[in-house]
Amino acid sequence: MKTSRKLRQISLALLLVLSVCMLAACGQQPAEKKETKGNGPEVALVCSAAGKNDNGYNQSAIEGLEEIAKEKNVAYKIVETSDALSVPDALKQLASSGVKLIYSLEYDFDALIKGVGGEKALAEQYPDTTFVIFNAQPNVDEKGENIHKNVISVLFNVHESSYLAGYLSVLVNENLDALFDQDAYAFELDHDKNRVLGFIGGTASDGITVFSTGYYEGANAAAKDLGVNYEVIQKLDAGFADAAVGSSFAQSVYTAGGNIVYTVAGNVGTGVTSKAADAKRLSIEVDANKDDVRPGYVLTSVLKNTDVPVKDLLTQYLDGKIKDSDLLLNYTLKSQATGITDLKTISEKIKPEGKETWDEILAKLEAVQKDIEGGSIKITNAQIGEAFDPSSLSNITIK
């Protein structure tokens, strides 16, 4: 009996030790998703100056990468540049470490395409790495021929979606009293004062002016249809970080009589939209759907869903087909990677007696979108080098 009891005690002890060891072993297993594993990441993403938490352009791309990397069990790395780490340095470090697919969201291409400081182009130095760049097509020579076979340019037809936002802005501004309960807003309703729109961009680069020119052309078309004239107050050197700059600019537009400010400036836009809510007027946001950030004070958001090409191209890379990809990928309104939001959030603020007017606006906007998609409306596309002539705006003056 004593021997049997001892055996049972020993067996229980061994079982307990074994269980603890198994739990410990389980605790030491690698997580399902890590940014690096094995000899290092296969894929990397270099953020633009707005940073990874910009609630839009960078964040959308990162979330797309995280989603598909987890699904496919691929190691990846996210890089934020700084004064100590430039975009060219980041690209060089990643490529030299063996990363095979690099997304670069910053508007900085010279070192990659042409080479700087006497060095060869990075694309030439690292021919086995595929570089994906956004918002421009710098990888062509004077004849329009591709320079490097391992550089893919991703363009979004944000000039088209910005056109829709401009057209919508004028229609809404002309009907503010009919659409909204004025107890909830502080709009300037006098048309002798309020035919003013605002646009604030991070830089004067083609990647930003593609938004502004599309917006102006859409606003001009609506103003021309209605036989009215507008002014646009613009700022194209706001940077991407300081929300106070956005707040100050928005206030200047509202003080001048404007009711709507369109922001394409990363975190600067946070200040614009905060000021819109404080002033009880409207902003237009960009990149992601931010309509519910300040419900009722964001008219719409112009979408640039960077997660779409990120996932598309990583899938091609994993399938071994990225070498066959077109070197220019153009995401149109039909792709749903760009466009404006469904306007559901602002629709909830339309007063009951304004629903008929609102439905008329939506119908006009739908007709304009169909004309854009059908090709009958032509819009300047700055990101591919098309020149914009301000004098072509018959009913808009840019200040």
Tab-separated table of C-alpha atoms in Angstrom:
chain	number	residue	atom	x	y	z
A	1	MET	CA	0.000	0.000	0.000
A	2	LYS	CA	2.832	2.403	0.974
A	3	THR	CA	4.694	1.558	-2.244
A	4	SER	CA	1.532	2.107	-4.302
A	5	ARG	CA	0.929	5.463	-2.571
A	6	LYS	CA	4.517	6.536	-3.253
A	7	LEU	CA	4.203	5.567	-6.908
A	8	ARG	CA	1.042	7.625	-7.216
A	9	GLN	CA	2.762	10.616	-5.573
A	10	ILE	CA	5.759	10.275	-7.905
A	11	SER	CA	3.465	9.985	-10.920
A	12	LEU	CA	1.545	13.115	-9.924
A	13	ALA	CA	4.766	15.000	-9.394
A	14	LEU	CA	6.086	13.960	-12.782
A	15	LEU	CA	2.784	14.935	-14.393
A	16	LEU	CA	2.938	18.349	-12.725
A	17	VAL	CA	6.526	18.906	-13.876
A	18	LEU	CA	5.625	17.804	-17.387
A	19	SER	CA	2.639	20.177	-17.454
A	20	VAL	CA	4.755	23.107	-16.286
A	21	CYS	CA	7.386	22.293	-18.923
A	22	MET	CA	4.753	22.130	-21.635
A	23	LEU	CA	3.295	25.484	-20.565
A	24	ALA	CA	6.749	27.013	-20.495
A	25	ALA	CA	7.490	25.654	-23.932
A	26	CYS	CA	4.227	27.068	-25.229
A	27	GLY	CA	5.106	30.434	-23.771
A	28	GLN	CA	8.356	30.395	-25.682
A	29	GLN	CA	6.750	29.871	-29.071
A	30	PRO	CA	7.123	32.840	-31.446
A	31	ALA	CA	4.124	35.089	-31.862
A	32	GLU	CA	2.005	34.525	-34.929
A	33	LYS	CA	3.100	37.865	-36.365
A	34	LYS	CA	6.427	39.598	-35.877
A	35	GLU	CA	8.001	42.428	-37.829
A	36	THR	CA	11.169	40.389	-38.273
A	37	LYS	CA	11.903	36.670	-38.282
A	38	GLY	CA	14.533	34.384	-39.667
A	39	ASN	CA	17.259	36.411	-41.374
A	40	GLY	CA	15.137	39.551	-41.521
A	41	PRO	CA	12.063	40.970	-43.212
A	42	GLU	CA	11.227	40.349	-46.849
A	43	VAL	CA	9.034	43.441	-47.086
A	44	ALA	CA	9.378	46.985	-45.729
A	45	LEU	CA	7.401	50.206	-45.802
A	46	VAL	CA	8.982	53.646	-45.488
A	47	CYS	CA	6.520	56.239	-44.181
A	48	SER	CA	6.144	59.768	-45.458
A	49	ALA	CA	6.966	62.740	-43.241
A	50	ALA	CA	3.469	62.648	-41.729
A	51	GLY	CA	4.455	59.480	-39.832
A	52	LYS	CA	2.769	56.162	-39.249
A	53	ASN	CA	0.002	57.560	-37.030
A	54	ASP	CA	-1.321	60.115	-39.526
A	55	ASN	CA	-4.811	58.581	-39.510
A	56	GLY	CA	-4.758	58.314	-43.273
A	57	TYR	CA	-2.168	57.939	-46.005
A	58	ASN	CA	0.560	56.126	-44.045
A	59	GLN	CA	-1.735	54.406	-41.596
A	60	SER	CA	-3.901	52.933	-44.339
A	61	ALA	CA	-0.846	51.461	-46.081
A	62	ILE	CA	0.518	50.077	-42.813
A	63	GLU	CA	-2.787	48.463	-41.895
A	64	GLY	CA	-2.977	46.881	-45.345
A	65	LEU	CA	0.554	45.528	-44.987
A	66	GLU	CA	-0.104	44.208	-41.486
A	67	GLU	CA	-3.298	42.497	-42.606
A	68	ILE	CA	-1.854	40.605	-45.549
A	69	ALA	CA	1.496	39.932	-43.847
A	70	LYS	CA	-0.342	38.217	-41.022
A	71	GLU	CA	-2.501	36.291	-43.468
A	72	LYS	CA	0.521	35.133	-45.498
A	73	ASN	CA	2.924	34.861	-42.516
A	74	VAL	CA	5.416	37.281	-44.053
A	75	ALA	CA	8.011	39.215	-42.059
A	76	TYR	CA	7.886	42.978	-42.544
A	77	LYS	CA	9.336	46.212	-41.230
A	78	ILE	CA	7.902	49.730	-40.839
A	79	VAL	CA	10.382	52.611	-41.045
A	80	GLU	CA	9.819	56.239	-40.086
A	81	THR	CA	12.363	58.685	-41.443
A	82	SER	CA	13.827	61.615	-39.497
A	83	ASP	CA	16.608	64.181	-39.611
A	84	ALA	CA	18.961	61.347	-38.728
A	85	LEU	CA	17.530	58.901	-41.290
A	86	SER	CA	16.655	60.235	-44.719
A	87	VAL	CA	14.488	58.433	-47.253
A	88	PRO	CA	17.516	57.516	-49.450
A	89	ASP	CA	19.385	56.190	-46.399
A	90	ALA	CA	16.372	54.143	-45.330
A	91	LEU	CA	15.938	52.656	-48.812
A	92	LYS	CA	19.644	51.831	-49.058
A	93	GLN	CA	19.805	50.205	-45.633
A	94	LEU	CA	16.725	48.093	-46.319
A	95	ALA	CA	17.795	46.980	-49.792
A	96	SER	CA	21.347	46.191	-48.681
A	97	SER	CA	19.975	44.063	-45.835
A	98	GLY	CA	18.133	41.872	-48.332
A	99	VAL	CA	14.589	43.286	-48.297
A	100	LYS	CA	13.017	42.312	-51.624
A	101	LEU	CA	9.934	44.547	-51.696
A	102	ILE	CA	10.031	48.126	-50.411
A	103	TYR	CA	7.121	50.565	-50.401
A	104	SER	CA	8.197	54.206	-50.145
A	105	LEU	CA	5.412	56.666	-49.369
A	106	GLU	CA	7.547	59.804	-49.277
A	107	TYR	CA	7.756	62.149	-52.251
A	108	ASP	CA	11.545	61.732	-52.613
A	109	PHE	CA	12.779	59.946	-55.737
A	110	ASP	CA	16.108	61.350	-56.913
A	111	ALA	CA	18.402	58.894	-55.118
A	112	LEU	CA	16.231	55.967	-56.185
A	113	ILE	CA	15.836	56.899	-59.855
A	114	LYS	CA	18.798	59.120	-60.759
A	115	GLY	CA	21.374	58.664	-58.019
A	116	VAL	CA	22.807	61.493	-55.913
A	117	GLY	CA	26.234	62.410	-54.553
A	118	GLY	CA	28.016	60.581	-57.348
A	119	GLU	CA	26.342	57.262	-56.511
A	120	LYS	CA	24.443	55.144	-58.978
A	121	ALA	CA	20.670	55.079	-58.672
A	122	LEU	CA	19.555	52.846	-55.817
A	123	ALA	CA	17.306	50.935	-58.222
A	124	GLU	CA	20.404	50.117	-60.265
A	125	GLN	CA	22.488	49.202	-57.216
A	126	TYR	CA	19.828	46.768	-55.979
A	127	PRO	CA	18.232	45.202	-59.068
A	128	ASP	CA	16.788	42.272	-57.090
A	129	THR	CA	14.703	44.591	-54.909
A	130	THR	CA	11.370	45.928	-56.169
A	131	PHE	CA	10.685	49.506	-55.116
A	132	VAL	CA	7.097	50.793	-55.028
A	133	ILE	CA	6.617	54.562	-55.020
A	134	PHE	CA	3.468	56.650	-54.774
A	135	ASN	CA	1.942	59.806	-56.277
A	136	ALA	CA	4.331	60.351	-59.180
A	137	GLN	CA	5.859	58.696	-62.234
A	138	PRO	CA	9.540	59.720	-62.104
A	139	ASN	CA	10.801	56.415	-63.522
A	140	VAL	CA	10.676	57.555	-67.155
A	141	ASP	CA	13.177	59.270	-69.422
A	142	GLU	CA	12.617	62.161	-71.809
A	143	LYS	CA	11.085	59.774	-74.348
A	144	GLY	CA	8.659	58.385	-71.798
A	145	GLU	CA	10.474	55.049	-71.595
A	146	ASN	CA	10.902	53.283	-68.257
A	147	ILE	CA	14.359	53.753	-66.735
A	148	HIS	CA	14.388	50.907	-64.189
A	149	LYS	CA	12.475	47.651	-64.406
A	150	ASN	CA	12.300	47.278	-60.615
A	151	VAL	CA	10.484	50.531	-59.794
A	152	ILE	CA	6.675	50.522	-59.769
A	153	SER	CA	4.793	53.833	-59.661
A	154	VAL	CA	1.368	53.885	-58.000
A	155	LEU	CA	-0.996	56.711	-58.890
A	156	PHE	CA	-4.456	57.421	-57.530
A	157	ASN	CA	-6.830	59.520	-59.609
A	158	VAL	CA	-7.316	61.918	-56.713
A	159	HIS	CA	-7.748	64.733	-59.214
A	160	GLU	CA	-11.041	63.033	-60.099
A	161	SER	CA	-12.203	62.572	-56.513
A	162	SER	CA	-11.074	66.117	-55.654
A	163	TYR	CA	-13.147	67.377	-58.589
A	164	LEU	CA	-16.181	65.730	-57.001
A	165	ALA	CA	-15.337	67.359	-53.658
A	166	GLY	CA	-15.049	70.776	-55.333
A	167	TYR	CA	-18.329	70.373	-57.173
A	168	LEU	CA	-20.023	69.264	-53.949
A	169	SER	CA	-18.542	72.201	-52.000
A	170	VAL	CA	-20.142	74.802	-54.217
A	171	LEU	CA	-23.527	73.054	-54.317
A	172	VAL	CA	-23.563	72.768	-50.539
A	173	ASN	CA	-22.343	76.314	-49.951
A	174	GLU	CA	-25.086	77.666	-52.195
A	175	ASN	CA	-27.742	75.789	-50.185
A	176	LEU	CA	-26.539	75.958	-46.570
A	177	ASP	CA	-29.701	77.610	-45.276
A	178	ALA	CA	-31.925	75.036	-46.967
A	179	LEU	CA	-29.847	72.047	-45.854
A	180	PHE	CA	-28.815	72.631	-42.255
A	181	ASP	CA	-30.392	73.697	-38.992
A	182	GLN	CA	-28.697	77.015	-38.368
A	183	ASP	CA	-28.944	76.579	-34.599
A	184	ALA	CA	-26.301	73.828	-34.940
A	185	TYR	CA	-23.944	75.841	-37.170
A	186	ALA	CA	-22.507	79.321	-37.546
A	187	PHE	CA	-22.280	79.550	-41.333
A	188	GLU	CA	-21.820	82.770	-43.200
A	189	LEU	CA	-24.990	82.756	-45.279
A	190	ASP	CA	-24.628	86.030	-47.173
A	191	HIS	CA	-23.593	85.080	-50.728
A	192	ASP	CA	-21.920	88.432	-51.156
A	193	LYS	CA	-19.442	87.264	-48.501
A	194	ASN	CA	-19.452	83.458	-48.418
A	195	ARG	CA	-18.408	82.470	-51.927
A	196	VAL	CA	-14.967	81.622	-50.588
A	197	LEU	CA	-13.287	78.194	-50.345
A	198	GLY	CA	-10.054	77.208	-48.619
A	199	PHE	CA	-7.342	74.719	-49.561
A	200	ILE	CA	-4.293	73.862	-47.450
A	201	GLY	CA	-1.562	71.506	-48.658
A	202	GLY	CA	1.635	70.226	-47.110
A	203	THR	CA	3.903	71.239	-50.005
A	204	ALA	CA	3.698	72.672	-53.504
A	205	SER	CA	4.669	69.295	-55.007
A	206	ASP	CA	2.737	67.559	-57.768
A	207	GLY	CA	1.609	64.997	-55.186
A	208	ILE	CA	-0.347	67.753	-53.417
A	209	THR	CA	-1.329	70.061	-56.265
A	210	VAL	CA	-3.024	67.133	-57.975
A	211	PHE	CA	-5.628	67.483	-55.204
A	212	SER	CA	-5.896	71.261	-55.323
A	213	THR	CA	-6.224	71.639	-59.100
A	214	GLY	CA	-8.874	68.936	-59.271
A	215	TYR	CA	-10.763	70.641	-56.448
A	216	TYR	CA	-10.624	74.034	-58.140
A	217	GLU	CA	-11.780	72.627	-61.464
A	218	GLY	CA	-14.733	70.861	-59.829
A	219	ALA	CA	-15.717	73.985	-57.902
A	220	ASN	CA	-15.363	76.039	-61.070
A	221	ALA	CA	-17.659	73.693	-62.991
A	222	ALA	CA	-20.380	73.944	-60.349
A	223	ALA	CA	-19.984	77.711	-60.066
A	224	LYS	CA	-20.210	78.036	-63.853
A	225	ASP	CA	-23.356	75.880	-63.910
A	226	LEU	CA	-24.926	78.184	-61.334
A	227	GLY	CA	-23.623	81.424	-62.830
A	228	VAL	CA	-21.726	82.509	-59.719
A	229	ASN	CA	-18.096	83.377	-58.922
A	230	TYR	CA	-15.863	82.093	-56.108
A	231	GLU	CA	-12.520	82.906	-54.559
A	232	VAL	CA	-10.128	80.258	-53.235
A	233	ILE	CA	-7.687	80.994	-50.436
A	234	GLN	CA	-4.819	78.520	-50.644
A	235	LYS	CA	-1.723	77.638	-48.655
A	236	LEU	CA	0.742	75.133	-50.127
A	237	ASP	CA	3.561	75.158	-47.582
A	238	ALA	CA	1.839	73.978	-44.414
A	239	GLY	CA	4.020	70.928	-43.801
A	240	PHE	CA	2.452	67.789	-42.388
A	241	ALA	CA	2.931	67.891	-38.637
A	242	ASP	CA	1.702	71.065	-36.926
A	243	ALA	CA	-2.039	71.041	-36.248
A	244	ALA	CA	-1.840	74.679	-35.100
A	245	VAL	CA	-0.975	75.713	-38.679
A	246	GLY	CA	-4.158	74.055	-39.916
A	247	SER	CA	-6.257	75.634	-37.198
A	248	SER	CA	-4.908	79.111	-37.930
A	249	PHE	CA	-5.444	78.755	-41.676
A	250	ALA	CA	-9.004	77.470	-41.276
A	251	GLN	CA	-9.834	80.374	-39.013
A	252	SER	CA	-8.501	82.826	-41.607
A	253	VAL	CA	-10.771	81.297	-44.264
A	254	TYR	CA	-13.800	81.358	-41.975
A	255	THR	CA	-13.056	84.961	-41.018
A	256	ALA	CA	-12.942	85.830	-44.730
A	257	GLY	CA	-16.471	84.436	-45.091
A	258	GLY	CA	-15.679	80.909	-46.243
A	259	ASN	CA	-17.524	77.933	-44.852
A	260	ILE	CA	-15.490	75.000	-46.231
A	261	VAL	CA	-11.755	74.218	-46.001
A	262	TYR	CA	-10.140	71.273	-47.802
A	263	THR	CA	-6.998	69.916	-46.120
A	264	VAL	CA	-4.285	67.747	-47.718
A	265	ALA	CA	-1.549	68.088	-45.139
A	266	GLY	CA	-1.315	65.079	-42.840
A	267	ASN	CA	-1.647	65.976	-39.165
A	268	VAL	CA	-2.096	69.645	-40.082
A	269	GLY	CA	-5.593	68.574	-41.092
A	270	THR	CA	-6.367	67.693	-37.481
A	271	GLY	CA	-6.176	71.398	-36.721
A	272	VAL	CA	-8.401	72.266	-39.672
A	273	THR	CA	-11.135	69.863	-38.660
A	274	SER	CA	-10.920	70.807	-34.974
A	275	LYS	CA	-11.332	74.450	-35.941
A	276	ALA	CA	-14.267	73.552	-38.195
A	277	ALA	CA	-16.018	71.988	-35.220
A	278	ASP	CA	-15.162	74.928	-32.955
A	279	ALA	CA	-16.321	77.452	-35.549
A	280	LYS	CA	-19.336	75.301	-36.452
A	281	ARG	CA	-18.440	75.215	-40.133
A	282	LEU	CA	-17.062	72.512	-42.446
A	283	SER	CA	-13.830	70.817	-43.464
A	284	ILE	CA	-12.986	68.279	-46.151
A	285	GLU	CA	-10.554	65.591	-45.029
A	286	VAL	CA	-8.271	63.338	-47.052
A	287	ASP	CA	-6.848	59.819	-47.448
A	288	ALA	CA	-9.053	57.819	-45.066
A	289	ASN	CA	-12.746	58.169	-44.255
A	290	LYS	CA	-12.612	60.738	-41.452
A	291	ASP	CA	-16.209	61.908	-41.709
A	292	ASP	CA	-16.973	60.745	-38.175
A	293	VAL	CA	-13.896	62.345	-36.572
A	294	ARG	CA	-16.038	65.437	-36.010
A	295	PRO	CA	-19.503	64.272	-37.113
A	296	GLY	CA	-21.403	67.009	-38.892
A	297	TYR	CA	-18.367	69.230	-39.395
A	298	VAL	CA	-16.590	67.103	-42.034
A	299	LEU	CA	-18.440	67.470	-45.320
A	300	THR	CA	-16.649	64.502	-46.903
A	301	SER	CA	-13.238	62.853	-47.162
A	302	VAL	CA	-11.319	62.422	-50.413
A	303	LEU	CA	-10.110	58.838	-50.271
A	304	LYS	CA	-6.699	57.515	-51.118
A	305	ASN	CA	-6.861	53.924	-49.942
A	306	THR	CA	-3.164	53.074	-49.965
A	307	ASP	CA	-3.897	49.667	-48.486
A	308	VAL	CA	-5.289	48.520	-51.854
A	309	PRO	CA	-2.034	48.633	-53.884
A	310	VAL	CA	-0.004	47.501	-50.870
A	311	LYS	CA	-2.022	44.300	-50.668
A	312	ASP	CA	-2.222	43.862	-54.438
A	313	LEU	CA	1.541	44.066	-54.901
A	314	LEU	CA	2.492	41.934	-51.921
A	315	THR	CA	0.196	39.236	-53.282
A	316	GLN	CA	1.925	39.496	-56.665
A	317	TYR	CA	5.327	39.299	-54.987
A	318	LEU	CA	4.398	36.180	-53.031
A	319	ASP	CA	2.962	34.580	-56.162
A	320	GLY	CA	6.207	35.291	-58.007
A	321	LYS	CA	4.445	37.585	-60.476
A	322	ILE	CA	5.676	41.021	-59.461
A	323	LYS	CA	8.321	41.038	-62.192
A	324	ASP	CA	5.425	40.927	-64.655
A	325	SER	CA	3.596	43.874	-63.077
A	326	ASP	CA	2.994	47.044	-65.038
A	327	LEU	CA	5.443	49.697	-63.899
A	328	LEU	CA	2.624	52.240	-63.711
A	329	LEU	CA	-0.463	51.302	-61.728
A	330	ASN	CA	-3.300	53.806	-61.975
A	331	TYR	CA	-6.156	53.489	-59.472
A	332	THR	CA	-9.278	55.239	-60.791
A	333	LEU	CA	-12.674	56.033	-59.297
A	334	LYS	CA	-13.888	52.654	-60.566
A	335	SER	CA	-11.197	50.849	-58.546
A	336	GLN	CA	-12.705	52.241	-55.315
A	337	ALA	CA	-9.177	52.981	-54.115
A	338	THR	CA	-10.107	56.628	-54.513
A	339	GLY	CA	-13.311	58.652	-54.532
A	340	ILE	CA	-15.232	60.554	-51.900
A	341	THR	CA	-17.106	59.038	-48.992
A	342	ASP	CA	-20.726	57.917	-49.140
A	343	LEU	CA	-21.738	61.132	-47.290
A	344	LYS	CA	-23.812	59.189	-44.771
A	345	THR	CA	-22.386	61.039	-41.771
A	346	ILE	CA	-23.139	64.531	-43.087
A	347	SER	CA	-26.497	63.288	-44.442
A	348	GLU	CA	-27.598	62.691	-40.864
A	349	LYS	CA	-27.279	66.431	-40.231
A	350	ILE	CA	-29.567	67.458	-43.087
A	351	LYS	CA	-32.812	68.828	-41.680
A	352	PRO	CA	-36.049	67.117	-42.796
A	353	GLU	CA	-37.181	70.005	-44.969
A	354	GLY	CA	-33.777	69.987	-46.677
A	355	LYS	CA	-33.918	66.366	-47.824
A	356	GLU	CA	-35.290	67.214	-51.269
A	357	THR	CA	-32.493	69.709	-51.908
A	358	TRP	CA	-29.924	67.212	-50.619
A	359	ASP	CA	-31.233	64.480	-52.909
A	360	GLU	CA	-30.939	66.862	-55.861
A	361	ILE	CA	-27.317	67.559	-54.941
A	362	LEU	CA	-26.550	63.848	-54.668
A	363	ALA	CA	-28.141	63.212	-58.057
A	364	LYS	CA	-26.028	65.947	-59.671
A	365	LEU	CA	-22.913	64.557	-58.031
A	366	GLU	CA	-23.688	61.060	-59.297
A	367	ALA	CA	-24.138	62.389	-62.821
A	368	VAL	CA	-20.799	64.208	-62.637
A	369	GLN	CA	-19.060	61.042	-61.442
A	370	LYS	CA	-20.484	59.092	-64.371
A	371	ASP	CA	-19.240	61.761	-66.763
A	372	ILE	CA	-15.769	61.560	-65.227
A	373	GLU	CA	-15.728	57.784	-65.477
A	374	GLY	CA	-17.037	57.972	-69.034
A	375	GLY	CA	-14.300	60.387	-70.043
A	376	SER	CA	-16.461	63.364	-71.007
A	377	ILE	CA	-15.051	65.470	-68.143
A	378	LYS	CA	-11.319	66.089	-68.419
A	379	ILE	CA	-9.420	67.062	-65.262
A	380	THR	CA	-5.816	68.208	-64.911
A	381	ASN	CA	-3.627	65.444	-63.485
A	382	ALA	CA	-0.594	67.190	-61.978
A	383	GLN	CA	0.970	63.945	-60.755
A	384	ILE	CA	1.753	62.885	-64.316
A	385	GLY	CA	3.067	66.305	-65.257
A	386	GLU	CA	-0.024	67.868	-66.792
A	387	ALA	CA	0.178	71.659	-66.535
A	388	PHE	CA	-2.545	73.581	-64.737
A	389	ASP	CA	-3.533	76.994	-66.076
A	390	PRO	CA	-5.325	79.090	-63.406
A	391	SER	CA	-6.704	81.342	-66.163
A	392	SER	CA	-8.753	78.361	-67.375
A	393	LEU	CA	-10.980	78.795	-64.316
A	394	SER	CA	-13.739	81.042	-65.604
A	395	ASN	CA	-15.568	81.339	-62.282
A	396	ILE	CA	-12.798	80.834	-59.707
A	397	THR	CA	-10.074	83.219	-58.590
A	398	ILE	CA	-7.157	81.778	-56.595
A	399	LYS	CA	-5.716	84.070	-53.937
